[in-house]
Amino acid sequence: MTDPGPTGAEPTDAAPTPRLVPLPGSARSNAADQHPTNTVPPETPVEITVVLRRRGERPADVAPMPADDYAAAYGADPADVDAATQSLTRHGLRVIAADAASRRIRVGGTAAAMGRVFGTTLGAVNGCTPGRRRSGGLSIPAELEGIVTAVLGLDDRPQTRARFQIAPAAMTTASYTPVELGTVYKFPTNTDGTGQSIAILELGGGYTQADLDTYFTGLGLAAPTVTAVGVDGAGNTPENDPNGPDGEVLLDIEVAGALAPKAAIAVYFAPNTDAGFLDALSQAAHASPTPAAISISWGQSEDAWTGQARTAFDDALADAAGLGATVTAAAGDDGSTDRGTDAQPHADFPASSPHALGCGGTTLDASGATITSETVWNGGSAGGSTGGGISDVFPLPDWQQSAGVPNRVGGGPGRGVPDVAAVADPRTGYKVRVDGTDLVIGGTSAVAPLWAALLARLAQATGTPLGLAQTRLYAAARAGTATPGFRDISQGNNGAYDAVTGWDPCTGLGVPDGEALLAALTGMGTDG
């Protein structure tokens, strides 16, 4: 984002109260443990992210475009940025930074001013997850109706949870280094990620260079180039707890770095809020150069998002694809219910976005390149199972029409999740190093960086960004038939759904055969 200059005046609580209109999709409720105990003091400083409309309607499928061309076609109209900046400033807020390309404005002000401008009251919660809470819908100044599409960050409850699991040592039946998995899944030879970059989004925790040096030396590899990028005041802050978010951070870096060792890795650290998550994704997607892949190992059931936040994040995922990046997203570790309390199937977001490559999980028994068995990950009484299902909010994409995606349970068609898979069972998990401790970790968290590394190597081999890779991965997909480039997984279930031949809501198209996938993509040509 760029500093708006003199328009970013200091906020004042003496500004006039605007005439307000409702902001569609902004309603939210408080869970039983999230009810505020008091009101946030009126002078408390608050920073939020305001999202603006696109200047032009974006088609469902956009071939990767240069950043300037994409911004000119689908970013925010500079006139809208000016109108929002002037309105928010006039009403007592401060515009910290604005970015027309990603349609975001970062705004600061007191809790009192925020409440006045957006028609809400901010409550304070003191407990396991302290912070600001709001309920009900938001409003915006009437002059911004239709211009502002989302106001994020007023409520700073955790938006997502990490998708990694650590199995007790006594329960581990097999474990693999990422390099070994590159052999299992036949990552294309003569590729290593050279000339590519991978972005990883993290919403907590951190890493130390000492851990990375020790880990990669043990694999016989040079440590990859890893850069930490702070977003919205967050940063690389290791907690020295392998069971905490450090486990997610090191798992992601070590898997991606071992499988694409010559790719540059940028790790975006952001607060675990709807605003922080969006800002991290937007910053990664609009980085220069555009990353080949963006790995996301954090998520939450679709119905745990406000409509405005889910739409804003999906739009940012669409931007990433339009700029040439493929976003890989963990499909969840809690089976078909995704921790829902109604025992009904729920898809996990952002994996359920049609602009993300949803990554499911398997249980693997292999030695070298020889695979004894690979089935759907379902830990049963031991806990953990791959997420997957049918979206309640996103329609069935055109590229998934022929794959045999079933209707929702008791409903109509929807986007099917996941798209792809790899080993995720912590009992047959990944050998990693976290906070000086060697561990075996699983979860669909590990599958997202594995696929990100594979996509970086495929981009290297083909010489072209894949962007919305699903349009090409599904090109030959047919119901009840294994898809070229994948090894089909047809045994097991994740609760409500059984694995079948061809696509299913457990492992999608299957696990990769990287060499065959490269041949399939090459045979399609660069236009898919």
Coordinates of C-alpha atoms in Angstrom, one line a residue:
M1 CA 0.0 0.0 0.0
T2 CA 1.0 3.6 -0.5
D3 CA 0.8 6.5 2.0
P4 CA -2.1 8.8 0.9
G5 CA -0.2 11.9 1.8
P6 CA -1.9 14.9 3.3
T7 CA -5.4 13.3 3.1
G8 CA -4.3 11.0 5.9
A9 CA -5.2 13.6 8.5
E10 CA -5.2 12.8 12.2
P11 CA -8.6 11.4 13.3
T12 CA -10.9 13.4 15.5
D13 CA -13.9 12.4 17.5
A14 CA -15.5 15.8 16.9
A15 CA -16.2 15.0 13.3
P16 CA -19.9 14.9 12.2
T17 CA -21.9 11.7 12.3
P18 CA -22.5 10.5 8.8
R19 CA -25.8 9.4 7.4
L20 CA -25.4 5.6 7.3
V21 CA -26.6 2.8 5.0
P22 CA -26.4 -0.9 5.7
L23 CA -23.3 -2.9 4.5
P24 CA -24.6 -6.1 2.9
G25 CA -23.0 -9.4 4.2
S26 CA -21.5 -7.8 7.3
A27 CA -23.7 -9.4 10.0
R28 CA -22.0 -11.6 12.6
S29 CA -22.9 -13.1 15.9
N30 CA -21.0 -13.9 19.0
A31 CA -20.4 -17.5 20.0
A32 CA -21.2 -18.6 23.5
D33 CA -17.6 -17.8 24.7
Q34 CA -17.3 -14.6 22.7
H35 CA -19.8 -12.3 24.5
P36 CA -18.2 -9.0 25.5
T37 CA -17.9 -8.3 29.2
N38 CA -17.7 -4.6 28.7
T39 CA -17.2 -1.9 26.0
V40 CA -13.9 -1.1 24.4
P41 CA -12.7 2.3 25.8
P42 CA -13.7 5.0 23.4
E43 CA -10.1 6.3 23.0
T44 CA -8.6 2.9 22.1
P45 CA -6.8 3.0 18.8
V46 CA -8.2 0.7 16.1
E47 CA -6.9 -0.2 12.6
I48 CA -9.1 -1.8 10.0
T49 CA -9.1 -2.7 6.3
V50 CA -11.7 -1.3 3.9
V51 CA -12.3 -3.1 0.6
L52 CA -13.5 -1.3 -2.5
R53 CA -15.4 -2.5 -5.6
R54 CA -13.6 -3.5 -8.8
R55 CA -13.6 -0.9 -11.6
G56 CA -14.6 -3.5 -14.1
E57 CA -16.4 -6.9 -13.9
R58 CA -14.0 -9.7 -13.8
P59 CA -14.7 -12.9 -15.9
A60 CA -14.7 -16.2 -14.1
D61 CA -11.5 -17.3 -15.8
V62 CA -8.8 -14.8 -16.6
A63 CA -5.5 -15.8 -18.1
P64 CA -2.5 -14.5 -16.2
M65 CA -1.9 -10.8 -17.0
P66 CA 0.9 -8.3 -16.2
A67 CA 0.2 -6.6 -12.9
D68 CA -0.3 -3.1 -14.4
D69 CA -2.8 -4.4 -16.9
Y70 CA -4.7 -6.4 -14.3
A71 CA -4.8 -3.4 -11.9
A72 CA -6.1 -1.2 -14.7
A73 CA -8.8 -3.7 -15.6
Y74 CA -9.9 -5.1 -12.2
G75 CA -8.4 -3.0 -9.5
A76 CA -10.2 -0.1 -7.8
D77 CA -11.0 3.0 -9.8
P78 CA -8.7 5.8 -8.5
A79 CA -11.9 8.0 -8.2
D80 CA -13.3 5.4 -5.8
V81 CA -10.1 5.5 -3.7
D82 CA -10.3 9.3 -3.6
A83 CA -14.0 9.3 -2.6
A84 CA -13.5 6.8 0.2
T85 CA -10.4 8.6 1.4
Q86 CA -12.2 11.9 1.6
S87 CA -15.3 10.5 3.2
L88 CA -13.5 8.5 5.9
T89 CA -11.2 11.4 6.7
R90 CA -14.1 13.9 6.8
H91 CA -15.8 11.7 9.3
G92 CA -12.9 11.5 11.7
L93 CA -10.8 8.6 10.6
R94 CA -7.2 8.5 9.3
V95 CA -6.3 6.8 6.0
I96 CA -2.9 5.1 6.7
A97 CA -2.3 3.6 3.3
A98 CA -4.2 2.8 0.1
D99 CA -3.7 0.4 -2.8
A100 CA -5.9 0.7 -5.8
A101 CA -4.5 -2.6 -7.4
S102 CA -5.7 -4.7 -4.5
R103 CA -8.7 -2.4 -3.8
R104 CA -7.7 -1.9 -0.1
I105 CA -7.5 1.1 2.2
R106 CA -5.9 0.7 5.7
V107 CA -7.8 3.0 8.1
G108 CA -7.1 4.1 11.7
G109 CA -9.1 5.9 14.4
T110 CA -10.4 5.6 17.9
A111 CA -13.0 2.9 18.9
A112 CA -15.5 5.7 19.3
A113 CA -14.9 7.1 15.8
M114 CA -15.0 3.6 14.3
G115 CA -18.3 2.9 16.0
R116 CA -19.8 6.2 14.8
V117 CA -18.7 5.8 11.1
F118 CA -19.6 2.1 10.8
G119 CA -22.7 2.0 13.0
T120 CA -21.6 -0.5 15.6
T121 CA -20.4 -0.8 19.2
L122 CA -17.2 -2.6 19.9
G123 CA -17.3 -4.9 23.0
A124 CA -14.2 -6.2 24.9
V125 CA -13.7 -9.8 25.7
N126 CA -11.2 -10.9 28.4
G127 CA -10.5 -14.7 28.3
C128 CA -8.8 -17.3 26.2
T129 CA -9.1 -15.2 23.1
P130 CA -9.3 -11.6 24.3
G131 CA -10.0 -8.7 22.0
R132 CA -12.7 -6.7 20.3
R133 CA -16.1 -8.2 19.4
R134 CA -19.1 -6.9 17.6
S135 CA -22.5 -8.4 16.6
G136 CA -25.1 -7.5 14.1
G137 CA -24.5 -5.7 10.8
L138 CA -22.3 -2.8 9.9
S139 CA -23.2 0.4 8.1
I140 CA -21.1 2.8 6.0
P141 CA -21.5 6.5 5.1
A142 CA -24.2 6.8 2.5
E143 CA -21.9 8.4 -0.1
L144 CA -19.8 5.2 -0.1
E145 CA -22.8 2.9 -0.9
G146 CA -21.8 0.5 -3.7
I147 CA -18.1 1.7 -3.4
V148 CA -17.2 0.0 -0.2
T149 CA -17.8 -3.8 -0.3
A150 CA -16.2 -4.9 3.1
V151 CA -15.0 -3.4 6.4
L152 CA -12.7 -5.9 8.1
G153 CA -10.9 -5.9 11.4
L154 CA -13.3 -4.1 13.7
D155 CA -13.9 -7.5 15.3
D156 CA -10.5 -9.1 15.9
R157 CA -11.4 -12.6 17.0
P158 CA -9.3 -15.4 15.5
Q159 CA -10.6 -16.0 12.0
T160 CA -8.9 -19.4 11.3
R161 CA -7.0 -22.3 12.8
A162 CA -3.9 -24.1 11.6
R163 CA -4.3 -27.4 9.9
F164 CA -1.4 -29.5 11.3
Q165 CA -1.5 -32.4 13.7
I166 CA 1.2 -34.1 15.7
A167 CA 0.7 -37.8 16.4
P168 CA 2.2 -39.4 19.6
A169 CA 5.4 -41.2 18.8
A170 CA 3.9 -44.5 19.8
M171 CA 1.2 -44.1 17.1
T172 CA 3.5 -43.2 14.3
T173 CA 3.7 -46.2 11.9
A174 CA 5.8 -44.5 9.1
S175 CA 7.3 -41.1 8.4
Y176 CA 8.9 -39.4 5.4
T177 CA 11.2 -36.5 4.6
P178 CA 9.8 -34.2 2.0
V179 CA 12.5 -35.3 -0.4
E180 CA 11.3 -38.9 0.0
L181 CA 7.8 -37.8 -0.8
G182 CA 9.1 -36.1 -3.9
T183 CA 10.2 -39.5 -5.0
V184 CA 6.9 -41.1 -4.0
Y185 CA 4.9 -38.6 -6.0
K186 CA 7.4 -38.5 -8.9
F187 CA 8.2 -34.8 -8.9
P188 CA 9.6 -33.9 -12.3
T189 CA 13.3 -34.5 -12.6
N190 CA 15.6 -31.7 -13.7
T191 CA 13.4 -29.2 -11.8
D192 CA 14.1 -27.6 -8.5
G193 CA 12.1 -24.3 -8.5
T194 CA 14.9 -22.3 -10.0
G195 CA 13.6 -18.9 -11.1
Q196 CA 10.3 -19.3 -9.1
S197 CA 9.0 -18.0 -5.8
I198 CA 6.6 -19.4 -3.3
A199 CA 4.6 -17.3 -0.8
I200 CA 3.5 -18.9 2.5
L201 CA 0.8 -17.2 4.7
E202 CA 1.1 -17.6 8.5
L203 CA -1.2 -16.2 11.1
G204 CA 1.0 -16.7 14.1
G205 CA 4.3 -18.2 15.3
G206 CA 7.7 -18.0 13.6
Y207 CA 10.9 -19.7 12.7
T208 CA 14.7 -19.4 13.4
Q209 CA 17.4 -19.7 10.9
A210 CA 19.2 -22.2 13.1
D211 CA 16.3 -24.6 12.8
L212 CA 16.3 -24.2 9.0
D213 CA 20.1 -24.6 8.7
T214 CA 20.1 -27.8 10.8
Y215 CA 17.1 -29.3 9.0
F216 CA 18.3 -28.7 5.5
T217 CA 21.8 -29.8 6.3
G218 CA 20.4 -33.0 7.6
L219 CA 18.7 -33.5 4.2
G220 CA 21.9 -32.8 2.3
L221 CA 20.5 -29.5 0.9
A222 CA 21.4 -25.9 1.1
A223 CA 18.9 -23.9 3.1
P224 CA 16.6 -22.1 0.7
T225 CA 16.3 -18.3 0.7
V226 CA 13.6 -17.5 3.1
T227 CA 12.3 -13.9 3.7
A228 CA 9.9 -12.9 6.5
V229 CA 7.4 -10.2 5.6
G230 CA 5.4 -8.5 8.3
V231 CA 1.8 -7.5 7.7
D232 CA -0.4 -5.2 9.8
G233 CA 2.1 -5.1 12.6
A234 CA 2.7 -8.9 12.9
G235 CA 6.1 -10.5 12.3
N236 CA 8.3 -13.6 12.6
T237 CA 7.9 -14.2 16.4
P238 CA 8.8 -17.8 17.4
E239 CA 7.0 -19.0 20.5
N240 CA 9.4 -21.8 21.3
D241 CA 6.5 -24.3 21.5
P242 CA 6.6 -27.0 18.8
N243 CA 2.9 -27.7 19.5
G244 CA 1.9 -24.1 18.8
P245 CA 1.9 -22.1 15.6
D246 CA 5.7 -22.5 15.2
G247 CA 4.8 -26.1 14.2
E248 CA 2.8 -24.8 11.3
V249 CA 5.4 -22.2 10.2
L250 CA 8.3 -24.7 10.2
L251 CA 6.2 -27.4 8.6
D252 CA 5.3 -25.2 5.7
I253 CA 8.8 -23.8 5.1
E254 CA 10.5 -27.1 5.4
V255 CA 8.2 -29.0 3.1
A256 CA 8.2 -26.3 0.4
G257 CA 11.9 -25.6 0.8
A258 CA 12.9 -29.3 0.5
L259 CA 10.7 -29.9 -2.5
A260 CA 11.6 -26.7 -4.4
P261 CA 15.0 -25.9 -2.9
K262 CA 16.0 -23.3 -5.5
A263 CA 12.7 -21.3 -5.2
A264 CA 12.7 -18.1 -3.2
I265 CA 10.3 -18.4 -0.2
A266 CA 8.5 -15.4 1.3
V267 CA 6.7 -16.0 4.5
Y268 CA 3.9 -13.4 5.2
F269 CA 3.1 -13.1 8.9
A270 CA -0.2 -11.4 9.7
P271 CA -2.6 -11.2 12.7
N272 CA -5.2 -14.1 12.8
T273 CA -8.1 -11.8 11.9
D274 CA -10.3 -11.5 8.8
A275 CA -8.4 -8.2 8.0
G276 CA -5.0 -9.7 8.6
F277 CA -5.6 -12.8 6.5
L278 CA -6.9 -10.7 3.6
D279 CA -4.0 -8.3 3.8
A280 CA -1.4 -11.1 3.8
L281 CA -3.0 -12.7 0.8
S282 CA -3.3 -9.5 -1.1
Q283 CA 0.3 -8.5 -0.4
A284 CA 1.6 -11.8 -1.5
A285 CA -0.5 -11.9 -4.6
H286 CA 0.5 -8.4 -5.7
A287 CA 4.2 -8.9 -4.9
S288 CA 6.8 -8.5 -7.7
P289 CA 7.6 -10.9 -9.1
T290 CA 4.3 -12.7 -8.7
P291 CA 4.8 -16.0 -6.9
A292 CA 4.3 -19.2 -8.8
A293 CA 2.3 -20.5 -5.8
I294 CA 0.8 -19.2 -2.5
S295 CA 0.5 -21.8 0.2
I296 CA -2.3 -21.5 2.9
S297 CA -2.5 -24.0 5.8
W298 CA -5.1 -22.1 7.8
G299 CA -8.8 -22.2 7.4
Q300 CA -12.3 -22.4 9.0
S301 CA -15.7 -23.7 8.1
E302 CA -17.5 -21.6 5.5
D303 CA -20.2 -20.6 7.9
A304 CA -17.7 -19.2 10.4
W305 CA -17.0 -16.3 8.0
T306 CA -19.1 -13.2 7.4
G307 CA -20.4 -13.0 3.9
Q308 CA -18.4 -9.8 3.3
A309 CA -15.1 -11.4 4.5
R310 CA -15.6 -14.5 2.5
T311 CA -16.3 -12.6 -0.7
A312 CA -13.4 -10.2 -0.2
F313 CA -11.0 -13.1 0.4
D314 CA -12.4 -15.0 -2.7
D315 CA -11.9 -11.8 -4.7
A316 CA -8.3 -11.7 -3.6
L317 CA -7.8 -15.3 -4.5
A318 CA -9.2 -14.5 -7.9
D319 CA -6.6 -11.7 -8.2
A320 CA -3.8 -14.1 -7.3
A321 CA -4.9 -16.4 -10.1
G322 CA -5.3 -13.5 -12.6
L323 CA -1.7 -12.4 -11.8
G324 CA -0.4 -15.9 -12.4
A325 CA -0.2 -17.5 -8.9
T326 CA -1.9 -20.7 -7.9
V327 CA -3.1 -20.7 -4.3
T328 CA -3.0 -24.0 -2.5
A329 CA -5.2 -24.3 0.5
A330 CA -5.6 -27.1 3.2
A331 CA -9.0 -28.7 3.1
G332 CA -9.2 -29.2 6.9
D333 CA -8.4 -32.0 9.4
D334 CA -11.8 -32.6 10.9
G335 CA -13.5 -34.8 8.3
S336 CA -16.7 -33.9 6.5
T337 CA -18.2 -32.0 9.5
D338 CA -15.3 -29.6 9.7
R339 CA -16.0 -29.3 13.5
G340 CA -19.6 -28.3 12.9
T341 CA -21.8 -28.9 15.9
D342 CA -24.8 -30.0 13.8
A343 CA -23.2 -33.2 12.5
Q344 CA -23.8 -32.1 9.0
P345 CA -21.2 -31.8 6.2
H346 CA -19.4 -28.5 6.0
A347 CA -16.6 -27.4 3.5
D348 CA -13.6 -25.5 4.8
F349 CA -12.8 -22.0 3.5
P350 CA -10.6 -20.8 1.7
A351 CA -10.1 -24.3 0.2
S352 CA -13.8 -24.2 -0.9
S353 CA -13.2 -21.1 -3.0
P354 CA -13.2 -21.9 -6.8
H355 CA -10.1 -19.8 -7.0
A356 CA -8.1 -22.0 -4.6
L357 CA -6.7 -25.4 -5.2
G358 CA -8.1 -27.4 -2.2
C359 CA -5.7 -30.0 -0.8
G360 CA -7.0 -33.1 0.9
G361 CA -5.1 -35.9 2.7
T362 CA -4.2 -39.5 2.6
T363 CA -2.6 -42.3 4.7
L364 CA 0.6 -43.5 3.0
D365 CA 2.6 -46.7 3.3
A366 CA 5.6 -46.5 0.9
S367 CA 9.3 -47.4 0.6
G368 CA 11.3 -45.4 -1.9
A369 CA 9.2 -45.1 -5.0
T370 CA 7.3 -48.3 -4.1
I371 CA 3.8 -47.6 -2.7
T372 CA 2.2 -50.4 -0.7
S373 CA -1.0 -48.6 0.0
E374 CA -2.5 -45.1 0.0
T375 CA -6.0 -44.5 1.3
V376 CA -8.2 -41.6 2.5
W377 CA -6.9 -40.2 5.8
N378 CA -9.4 -41.0 8.5
G379 CA -7.9 -41.4 12.0
G380 CA -11.1 -42.7 13.5
S381 CA -10.8 -42.9 17.3
A382 CA -7.2 -41.7 17.0
G383 CA -8.5 -38.4 15.7
G384 CA -8.2 -36.4 12.5
S385 CA -9.5 -36.9 9.0
T386 CA -9.2 -35.1 5.7
G387 CA -11.7 -32.4 5.1
G388 CA -13.8 -32.4 2.0
G389 CA -17.4 -31.9 0.8
I390 CA -19.6 -29.6 -1.2
S391 CA -19.7 -25.9 -0.7
D392 CA -22.8 -24.3 0.6
V393 CA -21.9 -20.9 -0.9
F394 CA -20.0 -21.3 -4.1
P395 CA -21.6 -22.8 -7.2
L396 CA -20.2 -25.6 -9.2
P397 CA -17.4 -24.1 -11.4
D398 CA -17.4 -24.7 -15.1
W399 CA -14.1 -26.6 -15.0
Q400 CA -15.6 -29.1 -12.4
Q401 CA -18.8 -29.8 -14.4
S402 CA -17.6 -33.2 -15.9
A403 CA -15.8 -34.5 -12.8
G404 CA -18.8 -36.1 -11.2
V405 CA -19.2 -33.8 -8.2
P406 CA -22.4 -34.9 -6.3
N407 CA -25.0 -32.5 -5.0
R408 CA -24.8 -31.2 -1.4
V409 CA -26.4 -33.5 1.2
G410 CA -30.1 -32.6 0.9
G411 CA -29.4 -29.8 -1.6
G412 CA -28.3 -28.8 -5.0
P413 CA -24.9 -28.5 -6.8
G414 CA -21.9 -26.7 -5.4
R415 CA -18.2 -26.4 -5.7
G416 CA -16.5 -29.7 -4.7
V417 CA -13.6 -29.9 -2.3
P418 CA -10.8 -30.9 -2.4
D419 CA -9.2 -30.8 -5.8
V420 CA -6.0 -32.8 -5.1
A421 CA -4.4 -34.7 -2.2
A422 CA -1.2 -36.1 -0.7
V423 CA -0.2 -37.8 2.6
A424 CA -1.6 -36.0 5.6
D425 CA -2.1 -38.6 8.3
P426 CA 0.3 -37.7 11.2
R427 CA 0.8 -41.4 11.8
T428 CA 2.4 -41.6 8.4
G429 CA 3.6 -38.0 8.4
Y430 CA 6.4 -35.6 7.6
K431 CA 9.8 -35.5 9.3
V432 CA 10.4 -31.8 10.3
R433 CA 12.3 -29.8 12.9
V434 CA 10.5 -27.3 15.1
D435 CA 12.1 -25.2 17.9
G436 CA 15.1 -27.5 18.1
T437 CA 13.0 -30.6 18.2
D438 CA 12.7 -33.3 15.5
L439 CA 9.0 -34.2 15.0
V440 CA 6.6 -36.1 12.7
I441 CA 3.7 -33.8 11.8
G442 CA 0.7 -34.3 9.5
G443 CA -2.5 -32.6 8.6
T444 CA -3.6 -31.2 5.3
S445 CA -1.4 -28.2 6.3
A446 CA 1.5 -30.3 4.9
V447 CA -0.3 -30.9 1.6
A448 CA -0.7 -27.2 0.7
P449 CA 3.1 -26.5 0.7
L450 CA 3.8 -29.9 -1.0
W451 CA 1.5 -28.9 -3.9
A452 CA 2.9 -25.3 -3.9
A453 CA 6.4 -26.7 -4.4
L454 CA 5.2 -29.1 -7.2
L455 CA 3.4 -26.2 -8.9
A456 CA 6.6 -24.1 -8.7
R457 CA 8.5 -26.9 -10.4
L458 CA 5.8 -27.3 -13.0
A459 CA 5.9 -23.6 -13.7
Q460 CA 9.7 -23.9 -14.1
A461 CA 9.4 -26.8 -16.5
T462 CA 6.7 -25.3 -18.7
G463 CA 8.1 -21.7 -18.6
T464 CA 4.6 -20.3 -17.8
P465 CA 2.6 -19.4 -14.7
L466 CA -0.3 -21.7 -14.1
G467 CA -2.6 -19.2 -12.4
L468 CA -6.0 -20.9 -12.0
A469 CA -4.4 -24.3 -12.5
Q470 CA -7.7 -26.1 -11.9
T471 CA -8.8 -25.3 -15.5
R472 CA -6.0 -27.5 -16.7
L473 CA -5.9 -30.1 -14.0
Y474 CA -9.6 -30.9 -14.6
A475 CA -9.4 -30.7 -18.4
A476 CA -9.6 -34.5 -18.8
A477 CA -11.5 -35.2 -15.6
R478 CA -14.6 -37.4 -16.1
A479 CA -16.9 -39.0 -13.6
G480 CA -15.9 -42.5 -12.5
T481 CA -12.5 -42.3 -14.3
A482 CA -9.0 -41.7 -13.1
T483 CA -7.6 -38.4 -14.4
P484 CA -4.3 -38.2 -16.3
G485 CA -1.5 -36.9 -14.1
F486 CA -3.0 -38.3 -10.9
R487 CA -2.9 -41.6 -9.0
D488 CA -6.5 -42.2 -8.0
I489 CA -7.3 -42.9 -4.3
S490 CA -10.5 -45.1 -4.2
Q491 CA -10.4 -46.5 -0.7
G492 CA -11.6 -44.9 2.6
N493 CA -14.0 -42.2 3.7
N494 CA -14.0 -38.9 5.6
G495 CA -17.3 -39.4 7.4
A496 CA -20.2 -38.4 5.1
Y497 CA -18.3 -39.2 1.8
D498 CA -16.7 -42.3 0.4
A499 CA -13.7 -42.5 -2.0
V500 CA -14.6 -43.7 -5.5
T501 CA -12.9 -44.1 -8.8
G502 CA -12.3 -40.6 -10.2
W503 CA -13.0 -37.4 -8.3
D504 CA -14.5 -37.6 -4.8
P505 CA -15.0 -35.3 -1.8
C506 CA -12.1 -37.0 0.1
T507 CA -9.0 -36.8 -2.1
G508 CA -10.3 -34.9 -5.2
L509 CA -8.6 -36.0 -8.4
G510 CA -6.1 -38.0 -6.4
V511 CA -2.4 -37.7 -5.5
P512 CA 0.2 -36.4 -8.0
D513 CA 2.2 -38.3 -10.5
G514 CA 4.4 -35.3 -11.1
E515 CA 6.1 -36.6 -14.3
A516 CA 2.7 -37.6 -15.8
L517 CA 1.2 -34.3 -14.7
L518 CA 4.0 -32.4 -16.5
A519 CA 3.4 -34.5 -19.6
A520 CA -0.3 -33.8 -19.5
L521 CA 0.2 -30.1 -19.0
T522 CA 2.8 -29.9 -21.8
G523 CA 0.4 -31.7 -24.1
M524 CA -2.3 -29.1 -23.5
G525 CA 0.0 -26.2 -24.5
T526 CA 0.3 -23.0 -22.6
D527 CA -3.3 -22.0 -23.2
G528 CA -4.7 -25.1 -21.5

